[in-house]
XYZ file of C-alpha atoms in Angstrom:
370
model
C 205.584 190.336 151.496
C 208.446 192.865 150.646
C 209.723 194.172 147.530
C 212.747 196.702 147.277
C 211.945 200.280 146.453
C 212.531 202.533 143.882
C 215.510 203.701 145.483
C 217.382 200.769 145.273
C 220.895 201.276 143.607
C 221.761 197.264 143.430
C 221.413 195.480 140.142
C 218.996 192.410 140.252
C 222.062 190.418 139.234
C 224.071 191.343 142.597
C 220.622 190.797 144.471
C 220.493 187.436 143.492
C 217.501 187.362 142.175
C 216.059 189.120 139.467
C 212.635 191.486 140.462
C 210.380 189.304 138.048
C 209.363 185.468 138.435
C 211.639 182.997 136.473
C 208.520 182.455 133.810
C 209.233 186.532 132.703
C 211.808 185.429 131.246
C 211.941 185.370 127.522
C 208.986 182.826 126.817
C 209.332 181.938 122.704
C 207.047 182.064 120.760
C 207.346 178.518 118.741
C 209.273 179.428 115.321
C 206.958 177.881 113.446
C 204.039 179.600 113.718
C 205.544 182.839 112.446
C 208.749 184.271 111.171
C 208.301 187.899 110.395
C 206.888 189.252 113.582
C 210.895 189.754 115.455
C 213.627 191.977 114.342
C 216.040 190.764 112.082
C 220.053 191.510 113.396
C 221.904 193.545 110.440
C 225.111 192.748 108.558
C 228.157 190.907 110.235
C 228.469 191.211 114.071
C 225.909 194.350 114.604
C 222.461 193.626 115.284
C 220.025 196.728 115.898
C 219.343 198.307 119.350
C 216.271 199.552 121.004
C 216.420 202.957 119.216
C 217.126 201.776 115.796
C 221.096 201.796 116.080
C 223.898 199.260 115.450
C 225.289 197.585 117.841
C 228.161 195.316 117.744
C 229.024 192.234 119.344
C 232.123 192.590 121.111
C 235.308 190.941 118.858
C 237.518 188.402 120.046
C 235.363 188.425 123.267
C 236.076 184.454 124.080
C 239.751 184.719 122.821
C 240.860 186.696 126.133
C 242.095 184.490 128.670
C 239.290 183.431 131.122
C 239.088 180.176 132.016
C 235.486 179.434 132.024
C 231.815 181.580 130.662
C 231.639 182.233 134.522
C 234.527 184.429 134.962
C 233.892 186.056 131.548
C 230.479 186.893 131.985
C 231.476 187.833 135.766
C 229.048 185.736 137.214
C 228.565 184.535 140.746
C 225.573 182.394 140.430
C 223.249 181.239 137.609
C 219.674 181.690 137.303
C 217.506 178.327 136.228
C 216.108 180.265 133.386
C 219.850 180.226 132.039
C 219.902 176.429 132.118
C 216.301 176.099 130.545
C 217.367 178.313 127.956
C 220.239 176.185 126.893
C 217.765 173.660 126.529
C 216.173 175.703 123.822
C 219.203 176.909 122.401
C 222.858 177.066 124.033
C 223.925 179.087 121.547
C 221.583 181.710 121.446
C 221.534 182.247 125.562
C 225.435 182.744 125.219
C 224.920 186.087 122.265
C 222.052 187.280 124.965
C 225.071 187.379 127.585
C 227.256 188.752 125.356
C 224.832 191.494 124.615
C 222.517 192.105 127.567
C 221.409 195.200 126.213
C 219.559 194.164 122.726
C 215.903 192.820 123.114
C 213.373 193.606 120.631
C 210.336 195.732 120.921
C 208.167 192.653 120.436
C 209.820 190.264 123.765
C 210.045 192.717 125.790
C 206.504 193.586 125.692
C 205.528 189.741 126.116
C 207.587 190.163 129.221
C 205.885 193.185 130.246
C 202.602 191.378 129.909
C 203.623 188.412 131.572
C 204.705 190.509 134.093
C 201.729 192.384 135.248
C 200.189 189.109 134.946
C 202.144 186.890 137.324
C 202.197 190.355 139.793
C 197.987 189.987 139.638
C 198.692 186.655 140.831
C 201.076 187.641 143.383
C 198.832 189.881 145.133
C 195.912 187.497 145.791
C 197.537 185.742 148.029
C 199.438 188.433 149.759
C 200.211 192.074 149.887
C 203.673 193.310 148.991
C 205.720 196.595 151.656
C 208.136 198.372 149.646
C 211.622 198.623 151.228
C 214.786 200.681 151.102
C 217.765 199.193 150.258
C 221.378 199.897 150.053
C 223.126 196.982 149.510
C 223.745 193.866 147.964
C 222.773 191.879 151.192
C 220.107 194.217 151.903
C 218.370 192.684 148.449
C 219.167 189.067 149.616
C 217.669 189.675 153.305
C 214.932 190.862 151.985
C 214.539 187.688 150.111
C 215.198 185.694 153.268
C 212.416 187.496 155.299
C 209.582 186.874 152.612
C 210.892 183.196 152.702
C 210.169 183.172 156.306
C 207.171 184.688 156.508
C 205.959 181.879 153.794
C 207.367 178.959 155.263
C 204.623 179.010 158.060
C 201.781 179.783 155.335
C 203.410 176.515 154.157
C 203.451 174.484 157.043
C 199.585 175.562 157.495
C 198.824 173.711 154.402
C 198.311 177.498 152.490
C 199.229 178.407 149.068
C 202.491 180.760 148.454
C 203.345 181.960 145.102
C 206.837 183.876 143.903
C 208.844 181.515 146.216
C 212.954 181.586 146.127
C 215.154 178.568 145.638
C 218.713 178.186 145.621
C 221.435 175.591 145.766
C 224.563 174.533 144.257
C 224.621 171.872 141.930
C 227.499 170.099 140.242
C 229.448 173.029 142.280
C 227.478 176.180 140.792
C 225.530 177.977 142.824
C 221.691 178.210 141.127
C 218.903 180.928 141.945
C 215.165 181.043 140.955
C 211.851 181.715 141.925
C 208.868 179.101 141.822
C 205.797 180.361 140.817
C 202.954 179.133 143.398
C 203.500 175.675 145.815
C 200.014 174.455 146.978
C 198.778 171.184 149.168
C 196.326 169.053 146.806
C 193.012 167.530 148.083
C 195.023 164.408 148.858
C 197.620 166.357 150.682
C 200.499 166.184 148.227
C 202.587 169.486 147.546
C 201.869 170.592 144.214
C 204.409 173.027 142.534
C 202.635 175.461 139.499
C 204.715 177.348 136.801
C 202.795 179.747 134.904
C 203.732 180.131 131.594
C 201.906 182.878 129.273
C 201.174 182.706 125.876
C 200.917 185.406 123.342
C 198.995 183.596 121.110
C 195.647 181.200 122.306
C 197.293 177.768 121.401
C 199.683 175.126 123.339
C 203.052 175.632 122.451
C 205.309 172.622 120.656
C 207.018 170.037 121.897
C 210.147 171.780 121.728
C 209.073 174.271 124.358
C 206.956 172.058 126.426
C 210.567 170.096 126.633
C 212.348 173.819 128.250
C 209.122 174.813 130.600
C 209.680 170.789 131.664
C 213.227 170.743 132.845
C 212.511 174.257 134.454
C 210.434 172.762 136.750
C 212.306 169.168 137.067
C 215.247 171.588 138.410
C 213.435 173.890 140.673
C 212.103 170.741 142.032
C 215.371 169.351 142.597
C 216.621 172.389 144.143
C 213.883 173.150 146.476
C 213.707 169.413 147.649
C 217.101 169.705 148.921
C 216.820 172.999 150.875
C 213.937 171.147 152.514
C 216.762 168.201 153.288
C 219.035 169.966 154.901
C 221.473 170.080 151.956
C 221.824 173.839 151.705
C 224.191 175.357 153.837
C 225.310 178.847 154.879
C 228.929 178.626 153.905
C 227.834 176.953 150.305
C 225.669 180.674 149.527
C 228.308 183.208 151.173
C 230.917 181.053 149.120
C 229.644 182.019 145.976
C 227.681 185.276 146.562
C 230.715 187.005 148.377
C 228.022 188.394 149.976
C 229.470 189.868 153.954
C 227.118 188.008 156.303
C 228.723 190.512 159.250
C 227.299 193.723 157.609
C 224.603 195.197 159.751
C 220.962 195.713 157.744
C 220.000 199.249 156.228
C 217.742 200.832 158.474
C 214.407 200.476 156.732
C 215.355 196.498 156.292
C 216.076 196.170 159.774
C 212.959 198.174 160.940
C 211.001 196.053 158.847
C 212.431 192.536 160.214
C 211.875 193.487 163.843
C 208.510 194.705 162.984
C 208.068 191.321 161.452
C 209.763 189.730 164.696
C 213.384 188.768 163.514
C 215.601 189.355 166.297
C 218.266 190.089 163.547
C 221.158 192.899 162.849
C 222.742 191.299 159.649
C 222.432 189.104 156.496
C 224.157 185.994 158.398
C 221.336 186.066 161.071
C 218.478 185.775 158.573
C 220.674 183.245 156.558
C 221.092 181.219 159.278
C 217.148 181.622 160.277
C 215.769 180.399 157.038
C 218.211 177.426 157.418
C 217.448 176.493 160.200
C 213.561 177.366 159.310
C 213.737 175.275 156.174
C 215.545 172.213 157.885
C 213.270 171.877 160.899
C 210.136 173.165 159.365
C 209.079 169.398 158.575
C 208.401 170.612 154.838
C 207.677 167.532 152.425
C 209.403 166.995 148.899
C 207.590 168.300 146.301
C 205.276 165.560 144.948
C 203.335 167.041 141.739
C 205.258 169.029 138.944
C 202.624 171.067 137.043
C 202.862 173.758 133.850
C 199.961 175.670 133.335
C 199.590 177.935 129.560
C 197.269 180.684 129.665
C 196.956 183.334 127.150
C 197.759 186.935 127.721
C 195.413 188.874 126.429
C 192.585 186.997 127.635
C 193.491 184.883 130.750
C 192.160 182.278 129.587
C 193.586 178.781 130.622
C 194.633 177.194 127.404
C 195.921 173.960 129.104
C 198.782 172.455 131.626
C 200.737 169.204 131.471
C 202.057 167.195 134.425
C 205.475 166.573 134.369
C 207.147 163.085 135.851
C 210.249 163.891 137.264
C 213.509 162.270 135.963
C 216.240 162.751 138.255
C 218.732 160.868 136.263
C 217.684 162.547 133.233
C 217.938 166.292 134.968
C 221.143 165.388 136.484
C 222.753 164.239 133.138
C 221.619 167.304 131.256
C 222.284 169.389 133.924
C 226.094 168.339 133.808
C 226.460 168.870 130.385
C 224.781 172.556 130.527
C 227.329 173.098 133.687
C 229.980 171.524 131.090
C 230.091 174.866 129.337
C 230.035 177.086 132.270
C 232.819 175.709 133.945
C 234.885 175.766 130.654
C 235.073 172.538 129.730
C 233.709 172.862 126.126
C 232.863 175.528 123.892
C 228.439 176.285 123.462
C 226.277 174.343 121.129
C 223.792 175.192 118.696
C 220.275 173.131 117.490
C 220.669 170.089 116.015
C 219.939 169.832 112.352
C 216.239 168.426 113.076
C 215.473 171.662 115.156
C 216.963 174.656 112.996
C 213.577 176.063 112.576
C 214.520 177.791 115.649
C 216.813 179.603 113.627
C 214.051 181.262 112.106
C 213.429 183.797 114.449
C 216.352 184.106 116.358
C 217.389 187.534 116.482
C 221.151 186.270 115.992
C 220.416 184.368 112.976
C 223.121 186.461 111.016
C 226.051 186.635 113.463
C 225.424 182.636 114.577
C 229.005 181.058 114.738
C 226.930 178.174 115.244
C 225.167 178.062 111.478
C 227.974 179.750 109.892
C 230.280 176.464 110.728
C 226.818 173.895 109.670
C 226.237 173.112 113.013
C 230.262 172.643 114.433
C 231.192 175.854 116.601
C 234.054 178.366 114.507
C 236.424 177.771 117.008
C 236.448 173.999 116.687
C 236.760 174.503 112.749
C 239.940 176.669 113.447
C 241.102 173.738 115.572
C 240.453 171.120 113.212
C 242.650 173.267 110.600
C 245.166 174.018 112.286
C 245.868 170.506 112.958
C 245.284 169.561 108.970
C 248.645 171.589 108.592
């Protein structure tokens, strides 16, 4: 396996694919087991940084004239962690867009953890090669040539772990990474997220309900790259990545040595489509989450997860709903404000501050009282 090198000057945004699993991302802890462990934001629109200072949360941010969240947050693609954290909280994902900088001391160690963690994992069933990069589509074909070297390890019935999916869906183009895909006893593909816990106990419905429609959607992404429903033109659409541009030399060296007969993105592109397509891959047949807790390793339980597509396709359009600019984001329902509890944007929540109806619909609703 490769991994890109210190070196690298490309964000893990323009790589398309951020350099830790999809289960880094911020895991909650549930709300109700404590309130006073995360930093609270400070008065009005500032909430504190990493070194103590204000910062503010840009003003009048959705009143410029973009048409959708996409072209304001200047996105290309999504990542499924963005979709499975509107599932926790709509709201709350759109104020960590809007400030990609503030994270507090607390997260970002469970991330750190989790981390190391899911990297232990990682390396049992493979080494990685660090690489040189020096492009954006030097960080995809990377991507592309691990895929292809575990597509075989596949086929041979083997287990893979830190796999990459992508697809569009309802006309957005979606990344992630599946944690480990593994044949069962009775030959059926298995698909394992990891989740980690800080604390040794299950977590709540509520977040069993995200981790579940993470892993409904990778399922329903990675199914159809195995169908044939991925194509070239659908990624270089909405990557504006240049398939034509030749590979940086320590990529390249590394793909022949590999044996790619390759010069440029579009070559691998069009290798792990065709790879993917003819490779005779089943569906995925077994969704599983598995909880262990950090500190110890221990395996504090899993759930298998029955996948609705109807369900996943539903709440997948109404997620995409907001994206595309066809409504304004959503807080909790009443029932699940305890969420509010530790939310580090508790104090600047348009959300809470209009009882659960977004400001900007309240300014509608006045204006029209007149």
């Amino acid at each position: 396996m490769a991994e890109t090198g210190e070196e690298e000057t490309v964000s893990a945004e323009a790589s398309g694919f951020s350099d830790l699993s999809d289960s880094e991302f911020l895991d909650l802890e549930d709300t109700q087991e404590s309130s006073a462990s995360l930093s609270k934001p400070g008065p009005s629109s500032e909430l504190p940084g990493k070194d103590g200072k204000l910062i503010s949360l840009p003003k009048g941010k959705r009143g410029l004239d973009f048409s959708s969240p996409m072209e304001r947050f200047y996105l290309k693609y999504l990542y499924v962690t963005d979709l499975s954290t509107q599932n926790w909280c709509e709201q709350q994902m759109v104020y960590g867009k809007e400030l990609p900088g503030f994270l507090p001391p607390e997260k970002a160690a469970v991330l750190d953890t989790g981390a190391s963690i899911h990297l232990a994992r990682e390396l049992e069933v493979h080494d990685l090669v660090t690489i040189s990069i020096t492009s954006k589509e030097d960080a995809w074909a990377v991507k592309f040539m691990n895929m292809l070297s575990m597509i075989p390890t596949l086929q041979a019935e083997g287990r893979i772990r830190e796999f990459p999916v992508f697809g569009e869906v309802e006309g957005v183009l979606l990344v992630g990474v599946i944690d480990e895909l593994h044949y069962t006893p009775k030959g059926e593909l298995e698909l394992v997220e990891l989740k980690t816990r800080r604390r040794p106990m299950l977590p709540l419905e509520a977040q069993k309900k995200k981790d579940c429609f993470q892993v409904r959607l990778y399922k329903y992404i990675f199914d159809a790259m195995v169908q044939g429903k991925v194509t070239t033109a659908s990624l270089i659409h909405h990557t504006k990545l240049c398939p034509e541009k030749p590979l940086g030399p320590s990529v390249l060296r590394h793909a022949q040595q590999g044996g790619f007969s390759v010069t440029s993105l579009g070559d691998l592109l069009e290798l792990v489509i065709l790879s993917l397509t003819l490779s005779d891959l089943p569906v995925i047949d077994i969704l599983k989450i598995e909880y262990i807790h950090q500190q110890t390793a221990t395996v504090l339980g899993s759930e298998i997860v029955a996948f609705e597509e109807e369900e996943l396709r539903s709440r997948v359009q109404h997620y995409m709903a907001y994206w595309v600019g066809r409504r304004e984001p959503q807080g909790v329902d009443v029932e699940e404000a305890w969420k509010c509890r530790t939310c580090s944007y508790a104090d600047i929540c348009e959300w809470r501050k209009g009882g659960g109806v977004h400001s900007s619909m309240l300014e509608t609703q006045a204006k029209k009282a007149k």
